Coordinates of C-alpha atoms in Angstrom, one line a residue:
Chain A
M1 CA 9.5 16.3 29.5
A2 CA 9.4 15.2 33.1
M3 CA 6.0 14.0 34.1
V4 CA 4.5 15.5 37.2
Q5 CA 4.8 13.1 40.1
P6 CA 1.6 13.3 42.1
R7 CA 0.3 11.1 44.9
S8 CA -0.2 7.7 43.2
T9 CA 2.9 8.0 41.2
K10 CA 4.4 4.7 42.0
Y11 CA 1.6 2.6 40.7
R12 CA 1.2 4.8 37.7
V13 CA 4.8 4.5 36.7
L14 CA 4.6 0.7 37.2
A15 CA 1.5 0.5 35.0
S16 CA 3.0 2.6 32.3
H17 CA 6.2 0.5 32.3
I18 CA 4.1 -2.7 32.0
G19 CA 2.1 -1.2 29.2
M20 CA 5.2 -0.1 27.4
L21 CA 6.8 -3.6 27.8
C22 CA 3.6 -5.2 26.4
F23 CA 3.6 -2.9 23.4
I24 CA 7.2 -3.5 22.7
A25 CA 6.7 -7.3 23.0
L26 CA 3.9 -7.1 20.5
I27 CA 6.1 -5.1 18.1
L28 CA 9.0 -7.5 18.4
F29 CA 7.2 -10.8 18.3
P30 CA 6.6 -11.1 14.6
L31 CA 10.2 -10.0 14.0
L32 CA 11.7 -12.6 16.4
M33 CA 9.6 -15.2 14.5
V34 CA 11.2 -14.2 11.2
I35 CA 14.7 -14.3 12.7
S36 CA 14.0 -17.7 14.2
I37 CA 12.7 -19.0 10.9
S38 CA 15.9 -17.9 9.2
F39 CA 18.0 -20.1 11.6
R40 CA 15.7 -23.2 11.2
S41 CA 16.7 -26.0 8.9
G42 CA 14.3 -26.7 6.0
N43 CA 11.8 -24.4 4.6
F44 CA 9.1 -24.5 7.3
A45 CA 7.8 -21.9 9.5
T46 CA 6.5 -24.3 12.2
G47 CA 8.2 -25.1 15.4
S48 CA 9.1 -23.3 18.6
L49 CA 10.4 -19.8 18.7
L50 CA 13.9 -21.1 19.6
P51 CA 14.9 -23.5 16.9
E52 CA 15.7 -26.9 18.3
V53 CA 18.3 -27.7 15.7
P54 CA 19.7 -24.3 14.7
S55 CA 21.1 -24.3 11.2
L56 CA 23.0 -21.8 9.2
E57 CA 21.7 -23.2 5.9
H58 CA 19.7 -20.2 4.9
W59 CA 22.3 -17.7 6.0
S60 CA 25.0 -19.3 4.0
L61 CA 22.8 -19.4 1.0
A62 CA 21.9 -15.8 1.5
L63 CA 25.6 -14.9 1.7
G64 CA 26.3 -16.7 -1.5
I65 CA 28.1 -19.7 0.0
P66 CA 27.0 -23.2 -1.3
Y67 CA 25.6 -25.2 1.6
T68 CA 26.5 -28.8 2.3
D69 CA 24.1 -30.7 4.5
D70 CA 24.9 -33.7 6.7
A71 CA 24.1 -36.2 4.0
G72 CA 26.6 -34.4 1.7
N73 CA 24.1 -32.8 -0.6
V74 CA 25.3 -29.5 -1.9
T75 CA 22.7 -26.7 -2.4
Q76 CA 23.8 -23.8 -4.6
P77 CA 22.6 -20.4 -3.6
P78 CA 19.5 -19.7 -5.8
F79 CA 19.8 -15.9 -6.0
P80 CA 22.6 -13.3 -5.7
V81 CA 21.4 -11.8 -2.4
L82 CA 24.6 -9.9 -1.6
L83 CA 24.5 -8.3 -5.1
W84 CA 20.9 -7.3 -4.4
L85 CA 21.9 -5.8 -1.1
W86 CA 24.7 -3.9 -2.8
N87 CA 22.2 -2.6 -5.4
S88 CA 19.8 -1.5 -2.7
I89 CA 22.5 0.3 -0.8
K90 CA 24.0 1.9 -3.9
I91 CA 20.6 3.3 -5.0
A92 CA 19.6 4.4 -1.5
V93 CA 22.9 6.2 -0.8
V94 CA 23.1 8.0 -4.2
S95 CA 19.5 9.1 -4.2
S96 CA 19.4 10.2 -0.5
I97 CA 22.6 12.3 -1.0
L98 CA 21.0 13.9 -4.1
I99 CA 17.7 14.4 -2.2
L100 CA 19.5 16.0 0.7
A101 CA 21.7 18.3 -1.4
L102 CA 18.9 19.5 -3.7
S103 CA 16.3 19.9 -1.0
T104 CA 18.7 21.8 1.2
T105 CA 19.6 24.4 -1.5
S106 CA 16.0 24.9 -2.6
A107 CA 14.7 25.1 1.0
Y108 CA 17.3 27.8 1.5
A109 CA 15.8 29.7 -1.5
F110 CA 12.3 29.3 -0.1
A111 CA 13.2 30.3 3.4
R112 CA 15.6 33.2 2.8
M113 CA 14.9 34.7 -0.5
R114 CA 12.0 36.4 -2.1
F115 CA 11.2 35.6 -5.7
A116 CA 8.4 35.6 -8.2
G117 CA 6.1 32.6 -7.9
K118 CA 7.5 31.4 -4.6
G119 CA 4.2 30.6 -2.8
F120 CA 2.8 29.0 -5.9
V121 CA 5.8 26.7 -6.4
L122 CA 5.8 25.6 -2.8
K123 CA 2.1 24.8 -2.7
S124 CA 2.0 23.1 -6.1
M125 CA 4.9 20.8 -5.2
L126 CA 3.0 19.7 -2.1
I127 CA -0.1 19.0 -4.1
F128 CA 1.8 17.0 -6.7
Q129 CA 3.1 14.9 -3.8
M130 CA -0.5 13.8 -3.0
F131 CA -0.9 12.2 -6.3
P132 CA -0.9 8.5 -5.4
P133 CA 2.5 7.1 -6.6
V134 CA 1.0 3.8 -7.7
L135 CA -1.1 5.7 -10.2
S136 CA 1.9 7.2 -12.0
L137 CA 3.6 3.8 -12.4
V138 CA 2.2 3.2 -15.9
A139 CA 3.1 6.7 -17.1
L140 CA 6.6 6.6 -15.6
Y141 CA 7.2 3.1 -17.1
A142 CA 6.4 4.5 -20.6
L143 CA 8.4 7.6 -19.9
F144 CA 11.6 5.8 -19.0
D145 CA 11.1 3.4 -21.9
Q146 CA 11.2 6.4 -24.2
I147 CA 14.2 8.1 -22.5
G148 CA 16.1 4.8 -22.6
N149 CA 16.2 5.0 -26.4
H150 CA 18.3 8.1 -26.1
V151 CA 20.1 8.0 -22.8
S152 CA 21.1 4.4 -22.1
W153 CA 21.8 4.8 -18.3
L154 CA 18.3 6.2 -17.7
G155 CA 16.2 3.6 -19.5
L156 CA 14.2 0.7 -18.2
N157 CA 16.1 -1.8 -16.2
T158 CA 18.8 0.6 -15.0
H159 CA 19.5 1.9 -11.5
G160 CA 19.6 5.5 -12.9
A161 CA 15.9 5.3 -13.6
V162 CA 15.1 4.1 -10.1
I163 CA 17.2 6.9 -8.6
V164 CA 15.6 9.6 -10.8
A165 CA 12.1 8.3 -10.0
S166 CA 12.9 8.4 -6.3
L167 CA 14.0 12.0 -6.5
G168 CA 10.4 13.1 -7.3
G169 CA 9.3 12.7 -3.7
M170 CA 11.3 15.7 -2.4
A171 CA 8.5 18.2 -1.7
L172 CA 7.9 16.9 1.9
H173 CA 11.6 17.1 2.7
I174 CA 11.8 20.7 1.3
W175 CA 8.9 21.7 3.6
T176 CA 10.6 20.0 6.6
I177 CA 14.0 21.8 6.0
K178 CA 12.3 25.1 5.2
G179 CA 10.3 24.9 8.5
Y180 CA 13.6 24.4 10.3
F181 CA 15.4 27.2 8.5
D182 CA 12.5 29.5 9.3
S183 CA 12.9 28.8 13.0
I184 CA 16.6 29.9 12.9
D185 CA 17.0 33.6 13.6
R186 CA 18.3 35.2 10.4
S187 CA 20.0 38.0 12.3
L188 CA 23.0 35.6 12.8
E189 CA 23.5 35.4 9.0
E190 CA 22.9 39.2 8.6
A191 CA 25.6 39.8 11.2
A192 CA 28.0 37.6 9.3
I193 CA 27.2 39.5 6.1
V194 CA 27.8 42.9 7.8
D195 CA 31.2 41.5 8.8
G196 CA 32.0 40.9 5.1
A197 CA 30.9 37.3 4.6
T198 CA 29.3 36.4 1.2
T199 CA 25.8 34.9 1.1
W200 CA 27.4 31.5 0.4
Q201 CA 29.7 31.8 3.4
A202 CA 26.8 32.7 5.6
F203 CA 24.9 29.7 4.4
R204 CA 27.8 27.3 4.6
Y205 CA 29.4 28.3 7.9
I206 CA 26.4 29.5 9.9
L207 CA 23.1 28.1 8.7
L208 CA 24.3 24.6 7.7
P209 CA 26.1 23.8 11.0
L210 CA 23.0 24.9 12.9
S211 CA 20.7 22.7 10.8
V212 CA 22.6 19.4 11.2
P213 CA 19.8 17.6 13.2
I214 CA 17.1 18.2 10.5
L215 CA 19.5 17.3 7.7
M216 CA 20.2 14.0 9.4
V217 CA 16.5 13.4 9.8
V218 CA 15.9 14.1 6.1
F219 CA 18.8 11.9 5.1
I220 CA 17.5 9.0 7.2
L221 CA 13.9 9.4 5.9
A222 CA 15.1 9.5 2.3
F223 CA 17.4 6.5 2.8
I224 CA 14.6 4.5 4.4
M225 CA 12.1 5.5 1.7
T226 CA 14.4 4.5 -1.2
I227 CA 15.7 1.3 0.3
M228 CA 12.2 0.0 1.0
E229 CA 10.6 1.2 -2.2
Y230 CA 8.8 -1.7 -3.8
P231 CA 6.2 -0.9 -6.5
M232 CA 8.4 1.4 -8.6
A233 CA 11.6 -0.7 -8.4
S234 CA 9.6 -3.9 -9.2
I235 CA 8.3 -2.4 -12.4
L236 CA 11.4 -0.6 -13.6
L237 CA 14.0 -3.4 -12.8
V238 CA 13.8 -6.7 -14.7
D239 CA 17.1 -8.6 -14.8
T240 CA 17.9 -10.7 -11.7
D241 CA 21.2 -9.1 -11.2
K242 CA 19.7 -5.6 -11.3
L243 CA 17.1 -6.1 -8.6
T244 CA 17.1 -4.4 -5.2
L245 CA 16.8 -6.6 -2.1
A246 CA 13.2 -5.6 -1.4
V247 CA 12.1 -6.7 -4.9
G248 CA 14.5 -9.7 -4.9
A249 CA 13.3 -11.2 -1.6
Q250 CA 9.9 -11.6 -3.2
Q251 CA 11.4 -14.0 -5.7
Y252 CA 11.7 -16.7 -3.0
L253 CA 7.9 -17.0 -2.8
Y254 CA 6.4 -18.8 -5.7
E255 CA 2.9 -20.1 -5.8
Q256 CA 4.1 -23.7 -5.5
N257 CA 7.2 -23.4 -3.6
Y258 CA 7.6 -21.0 -0.7
L259 CA 11.2 -20.9 0.5
W260 CA 10.3 -19.4 3.9
G261 CA 13.7 -19.9 5.4
D262 CA 15.7 -18.3 2.6
F263 CA 13.2 -15.5 2.4
A264 CA 13.5 -14.9 6.1
A265 CA 17.3 -14.7 5.9
A266 CA 17.1 -12.2 3.0
A267 CA 14.4 -10.2 4.9
V268 CA 16.6 -9.9 8.0
L269 CA 19.5 -8.9 5.8
S270 CA 17.5 -6.2 4.1
G271 CA 16.6 -4.7 7.4
L272 CA 20.3 -4.5 8.5
P273 CA 21.6 -1.5 6.6
I274 CA 18.7 0.7 7.6
T275 CA 19.0 -0.4 11.2
L276 CA 22.7 0.4 11.2
V277 CA 22.1 3.9 9.7
F278 CA 19.3 4.5 12.1
L279 CA 21.2 3.3 15.2
Y280 CA 24.1 5.7 14.2
C281 CA 21.8 8.6 13.7
Q282 CA 19.1 8.2 16.3
K283 CA 20.5 10.7 18.7
W284 CA 19.7 13.4 16.2
I285 CA 16.3 12.2 15.3
V286 CA 14.1 13.2 18.3
G287 CA 15.8 16.7 18.3
G288 CA 15.2 17.1 14.6
L289 CA 11.6 16.0 14.7
T290 CA 10.8 18.2 17.6
A291 CA 12.5 21.3 16.0
G292 CA 11.0 20.7 12.6
G293 CA 7.4 19.8 13.6
V294 CA 6.6 21.9 16.6
K295 CA 6.8 25.6 16.8
G296 CA 5.5 28.1 19.3
Chain B
M1 CA 18.7 40.8 2.5
N2 CA 15.2 39.4 2.1
K3 CA 13.2 42.4 1.2
I4 CA 14.3 42.8 -2.4
P5 CA 12.9 40.2 -4.8
D6 CA 15.8 38.1 -6.1
N7 CA 15.0 36.0 -9.0
R8 CA 18.4 34.3 -8.9
A9 CA 16.7 32.1 -6.3
W10 CA 15.1 30.4 -9.3
W11 CA 18.4 28.8 -10.1
L12 CA 18.3 27.0 -6.7
V13 CA 14.7 26.0 -7.1
L14 CA 14.6 25.1 -10.7
P15 CA 16.4 21.7 -10.6
V16 CA 14.0 20.5 -7.9
F17 CA 11.0 21.8 -9.7
I18 CA 12.0 20.1 -12.8
L19 CA 12.5 16.8 -11.0
V20 CA 9.2 17.0 -9.2
A21 CA 7.5 18.0 -12.4
F22 CA 9.1 15.1 -14.2
S23 CA 8.0 12.5 -11.7
A24 CA 4.6 14.0 -10.8
L25 CA 3.4 16.5 -13.4
I26 CA 4.2 14.5 -16.5
P27 CA 2.5 11.4 -15.2
L28 CA -0.4 13.5 -14.1
M29 CA -0.8 15.0 -17.6
T30 CA -0.4 11.6 -19.2
V31 CA -3.2 10.3 -17.0
V32 CA -5.4 13.3 -17.9
N33 CA -4.7 12.6 -21.5
Y34 CA -5.6 8.9 -21.2
S35 CA -8.8 9.7 -19.3
V36 CA -10.5 11.5 -22.2
Q37 CA -9.5 9.0 -24.9
D38 CA -10.2 5.4 -25.8
I39 CA -6.9 3.8 -26.7
F40 CA -6.7 0.7 -28.9
G41 CA -3.0 0.9 -29.9
P42 CA -0.1 3.2 -30.2
N43 CA -1.7 5.1 -33.1
S44 CA -5.4 4.6 -32.7
A45 CA -7.0 6.7 -30.0
Y46 CA -10.4 8.3 -30.0
F47 CA -11.5 11.3 -28.1
V48 CA -14.3 10.2 -25.8
G49 CA -14.7 13.3 -23.6
T50 CA -16.2 12.5 -20.2
D51 CA -17.5 9.1 -21.0
W52 CA -14.9 7.3 -18.8
F53 CA -15.7 9.6 -15.9
R54 CA -19.4 8.9 -16.2
E55 CA -18.9 5.2 -16.4
V56 CA -16.3 5.1 -13.5
L57 CA -18.6 7.0 -11.2
Q58 CA -21.4 4.5 -11.8
N59 CA -19.2 1.4 -11.6
E60 CA -20.3 -0.7 -8.6
N61 CA -17.0 -2.4 -8.3
L62 CA -15.2 0.9 -7.9
Q63 CA -17.9 2.3 -5.5
A64 CA -17.5 -0.8 -3.3
S65 CA -13.7 -0.5 -3.2
L66 CA -14.0 3.2 -2.5
G67 CA -16.3 2.4 0.4
R68 CA -13.9 -0.2 1.8
Q69 CA -11.1 2.3 1.5
F70 CA -12.9 4.9 3.6
V71 CA -13.8 2.3 6.2
F72 CA -10.2 1.1 6.3
S73 CA -8.7 4.6 6.6
A74 CA -11.2 5.6 9.3
A75 CA -10.4 2.5 11.3
V76 CA -6.7 3.0 10.9
L77 CA -6.9 6.6 12.2
L78 CA -9.3 5.7 15.1
I79 CA -7.0 2.9 16.3
E80 CA -3.5 4.3 15.6
I81 CA -3.8 7.9 16.8
P82 CA -5.1 7.2 20.3
L83 CA -2.8 4.2 20.7
G84 CA 0.2 6.2 19.5
I85 CA -0.6 9.0 22.0
G86 CA -0.9 6.4 24.7
V87 CA 2.4 4.8 23.9
A88 CA 4.2 8.2 23.7
L89 CA 2.9 9.0 27.1
M90 CA 4.1 5.7 28.5
M91 CA 7.6 6.0 27.1
P92 CA 10.5 6.6 29.5
T93 CA 11.4 10.3 29.2
S94 CA 15.2 10.1 29.0
G95 CA 18.4 8.2 29.4
R96 CA 19.4 4.8 28.0
R97 CA 15.9 3.3 28.5
G98 CA 14.4 6.1 26.4
S99 CA 16.8 5.5 23.5
L100 CA 16.2 1.8 23.7
C101 CA 12.5 2.2 23.5
L102 CA 12.9 4.6 20.6
I103 CA 15.0 2.1 18.6
L104 CA 12.7 -0.9 19.4
L105 CA 9.7 1.1 18.4
A106 CA 11.2 2.2 15.2
I107 CA 12.0 -1.3 13.9
P108 CA 8.7 -1.9 12.1
L109 CA 9.2 1.4 10.2
L110 CA 12.6 0.1 9.0
I111 CA 11.3 -3.0 7.3
P112 CA 10.5 -3.1 3.5
W113 CA 6.8 -2.9 3.0
N114 CA 6.5 -6.1 1.0
V115 CA 8.4 -7.9 3.7
V116 CA 5.9 -6.6 6.3
G117 CA 3.1 -8.2 4.2
T118 CA 5.0 -11.4 4.0
I119 CA 5.8 -11.5 7.8
W120 CA 2.1 -11.2 8.5
Q121 CA 1.3 -13.7 5.9
I122 CA 3.4 -16.3 7.7
F123 CA 2.4 -15.0 11.1
G124 CA -1.3 -15.4 10.5
R125 CA -1.3 -18.8 8.8
G126 CA -3.1 -21.5 10.8
D127 CA -0.7 -24.3 9.9
I128 CA 2.7 -22.7 10.2
G129 CA 2.3 -19.2 11.7
L130 CA 2.4 -18.6 15.4
F131 CA -0.4 -16.1 15.5
G132 CA -2.9 -18.1 13.5
W133 CA -1.8 -21.3 15.2
A134 CA -2.3 -19.8 18.7
L135 CA -5.8 -18.4 17.8
N136 CA -6.8 -21.8 16.5
E137 CA -5.5 -23.5 19.6
I138 CA -7.6 -21.4 21.9
G139 CA -10.6 -22.3 19.9
I140 CA -11.1 -19.3 17.7
N141 CA -11.6 -20.5 14.1
Y142 CA -9.3 -18.1 12.4
N143 CA -8.5 -18.2 8.7
Y144 CA -7.6 -15.0 6.9
T145 CA -7.6 -16.5 3.5
G146 CA -11.2 -17.7 3.7
N147 CA -13.0 -15.5 6.2
T148 CA -13.7 -11.8 5.4
G149 CA -13.7 -10.7 9.0
D150 CA -10.4 -12.4 9.7
A151 CA -8.8 -11.0 6.6
W152 CA -9.9 -7.5 7.7
A153 CA -8.7 -8.0 11.2
T154 CA -5.3 -9.2 9.9
V155 CA -4.8 -6.3 7.5
L156 CA -5.8 -3.8 10.2
L157 CA -3.6 -5.4 12.8
M158 CA -0.7 -5.4 10.3
D159 CA -1.2 -1.7 9.7
V160 CA -1.5 -0.9 13.4
W161 CA 1.7 -2.9 14.0
H162 CA 3.5 -1.2 11.1
W163 CA 2.5 2.5 11.7
T164 CA 1.5 3.1 15.3
P165 CA 5.2 3.5 16.1
L166 CA 5.4 6.4 13.7
V167 CA 2.5 8.2 15.5
A168 CA 4.1 7.4 18.8
L169 CA 7.5 8.8 17.7
L170 CA 5.9 12.0 16.4
C171 CA 3.9 12.5 19.7
Y172 CA 7.0 11.7 21.8
S173 CA 8.9 14.4 20.0
G174 CA 6.0 16.8 20.6
L175 CA 5.8 15.9 24.3
R176 CA 9.6 16.5 24.7
A177 CA 9.1 20.0 23.4
I178 CA 6.8 21.0 26.3
P179 CA 8.7 23.3 28.7
E180 CA 9.2 21.9 32.2
A181 CA 7.6 25.1 33.7
F182 CA 4.2 24.0 32.4
Y183 CA 4.3 20.8 34.6
Q184 CA 5.6 22.7 37.5
A185 CA 2.7 25.1 37.3
A186 CA 0.3 22.2 37.0
E187 CA 1.9 20.7 40.1
I188 CA 1.4 23.9 42.1
D189 CA -2.2 23.9 41.1
R190 CA -2.5 20.2 42.1
A191 CA -3.8 19.3 38.7
S192 CA -4.9 15.7 38.2
R193 CA -3.1 13.5 35.7
W194 CA -6.1 13.8 33.4
A195 CA -6.2 17.6 33.6
I196 CA -2.5 17.7 32.7
F197 CA -3.1 15.6 29.7
R198 CA -6.3 17.4 28.7
Y199 CA -5.1 21.0 29.2
I200 CA -1.4 20.9 28.8
Q201 CA -0.2 17.9 26.7
L202 CA -3.1 17.5 24.3
P203 CA -3.1 21.2 23.1
R204 CA 0.6 21.3 22.8
L205 CA 0.5 18.1 20.7
K206 CA -1.9 19.5 18.3
S207 CA 0.5 20.6 15.5
V208 CA 2.2 17.2 15.6
L209 CA -1.1 15.4 15.6
V210 CA -2.2 17.3 12.5
I211 CA 0.9 16.0 10.7
A212 CA 0.4 12.5 12.1
V213 CA -3.3 12.4 11.0
L214 CA -2.6 13.8 7.5
L215 CA 0.3 11.4 7.0
R216 CA -1.6 8.4 8.2
F217 CA -4.7 9.4 6.2
M218 CA -2.7 9.8 2.9
D219 CA -0.7 6.7 3.4
S220 CA -3.6 4.4 4.4
F221 CA -5.7 5.8 1.7
M222 CA -3.1 4.9 -0.9
I223 CA -2.1 1.6 0.7
Y224 CA -1.0 -0.9 -1.8
T225 CA 1.9 -3.2 -1.1
E226 CA 1.1 -4.7 2.3
P227 CA -2.5 -5.9 1.7
F228 CA -1.5 -7.0 -1.8
V229 CA 1.2 -9.2 -0.4
L230 CA -0.8 -10.3 2.6
T231 CA -4.2 -11.3 1.2
G232 CA -3.9 -10.5 -2.5
G233 CA -7.1 -8.5 -2.0
G234 CA -9.1 -11.6 -1.0
P235 CA -11.1 -13.5 0.0
G236 CA -13.1 -12.5 -3.1
S237 CA -12.5 -8.8 -3.2
S238 CA -13.1 -8.1 0.4
T239 CA -9.7 -6.5 1.1
T240 CA -9.1 -5.0 -2.3
F241 CA -8.4 -1.3 -1.7
L242 CA -8.5 1.5 -4.2
S243 CA -4.9 1.4 -5.5
Q244 CA -5.1 -2.3 -6.1
T245 CA -8.3 -2.1 -8.0
L246 CA -6.7 0.6 -10.1
T247 CA -3.5 -1.3 -10.8
T248 CA -5.4 -4.4 -11.8
M249 CA -7.4 -2.3 -14.1
A250 CA -4.4 -0.5 -15.7
I251 CA -1.8 -3.1 -15.8
G252 CA -3.8 -6.4 -15.6
Q253 CA -6.6 -5.5 -18.0
F254 CA -5.0 -2.7 -19.9
D255 CA -8.1 -0.7 -19.4
I256 CA -6.1 2.5 -19.4
G257 CA -8.8 5.0 -20.1
R258 CA -11.1 3.9 -17.3
A259 CA -8.1 3.5 -14.9
A260 CA -6.9 7.0 -15.7
A261 CA -10.4 8.6 -15.2
F262 CA -10.7 6.7 -12.0
S263 CA -7.2 7.8 -10.7
L264 CA -8.1 11.4 -11.3
V265 CA -11.3 10.9 -9.2
Y266 CA -9.1 9.2 -6.6
F267 CA -6.6 12.1 -6.6
L268 CA -9.4 14.6 -6.1
I269 CA -10.8 12.7 -3.2
V270 CA -7.4 12.7 -1.5
L271 CA -7.0 16.4 -2.1
L272 CA -10.5 17.2 -0.9
V273 CA -10.3 15.2 2.3
S274 CA -6.9 16.7 3.1
W275 CA -8.1 20.2 2.4
L276 CA -11.3 19.7 4.5
F277 CA -9.2 18.4 7.4
F278 CA -6.7 21.2 7.1
T279 CA -9.3 24.0 6.9
A280 CA -11.2 22.5 9.9
I281 CA -8.0 22.6 12.0
T282 CA -7.0 26.1 11.0
H283 CA -10.6 27.3 11.6
L284 CA -10.6 25.8 15.1
D285 CA -7.3 27.7 15.6
K286 CA -8.9 31.0 14.8
E287 CA -11.9 30.5 17.0
K288 CA -9.7 30.2 20.1

């Protein structure tokens, strides 16, 4: 999209650059403050943006290393932050891979096959998705409590339950992938089938490679959604060593004792895996969003 | 290959349908079940019919929080949609700077929601937070835990900070999909910047904007984590939105029948507004 460059272009470009910089500054400022708090000694949020006395206290505690201050006092790490991070990554990776696999196959069925009840299933799944998730918390809690009596890895306080609960939010992803499949000309696959390919081969070697951008977008969205999920995980997970980082970070903030510094370090840490995945995949994102969302 | 009905497709769809049903349909049925009964314990429940619904619709507390919810969602849409379009128009169109802008804009979307609430909780505090401190220094008496207006401003600002980038990213991807030829034609006609926006960019953005408005409406209407962490619904109940009222009712007070009836009403409102919006848009499409 190249903007037209009429007469007063120069000022306009300058103004839009300045506007953009201001907006980005507004976006970044609260984040910089959190990063700065995580490097500040003590548990205060006051002080200048650049810490006068930078300290690694909170980071070493977050990474599980006991911290010794100048006076020789040793602070033990209060919470297993790295374990929480590992839990979060494990849950997010497993459920986003499952979401991607399941929604791709069923999107294929919706886009390329005709079967009884297709329109009904598609629409009803989208409507279920509008049911506020917070409202189903109580019901899901009771449900997993019951299941846990029979299948131990799916009960309360297990990661299996969180993963299964996160799989429910798939309808939107199916719609996104289906929209993309619809935009790919099916004559390509038909040609392959005429040449003797099976339906599976046409799907695997023709449709899938063409759909990589949208599949990346769905993977990232699913990854972000599950790693940030708070209400469900906070209700299903109980033990300290089972928590995800999003739930665990909240443990630093008691009514009486707000450990801002430790919280800030854990918060920055919790943003890291998503940021890395996002940085790696961002080149696909704009293409995928464009192709999935805009047609005609 | 697509003309003959092929019910083998059900094998591909069934696992997903079961999962979605498990995490949405079963809770929904449970809620319906609760909403017509008065439950005292595991084995003592009485059928009460529509009593809960009647009571819920007359409950002033719920009406107030429904009203707040509508005001909040409307404010969110009115601020975030135009701002998002504006930011998308200002973004560099390509190259390294474009990617950099994309990444920086996406950062608020990559932060866990409860952390967003906490960041703003710190940021807005008068004693230790930069934002609150700066406002107090320039003579504005700002205190989001005590003053209703300040609490609203903070919650709104937080939501704008958190979600405007999403609108901007969607609009940006929509703008990128406009063929170059459209702009060249506009240049030949010596169209003004406003005319380009009004007659080329805005119409081509429509399908993306529909998605953006629907997403933002549904998300803001069901907002829970961020205001809960930021203000806890206070001061008083001035920033208590619908899901929080509901959660307090169901989990805090174990008033499950009333909460269930109320959540069904809530669900219907979301469906109704989304449907109205969707019909309005498709209707507009047909008139053209």
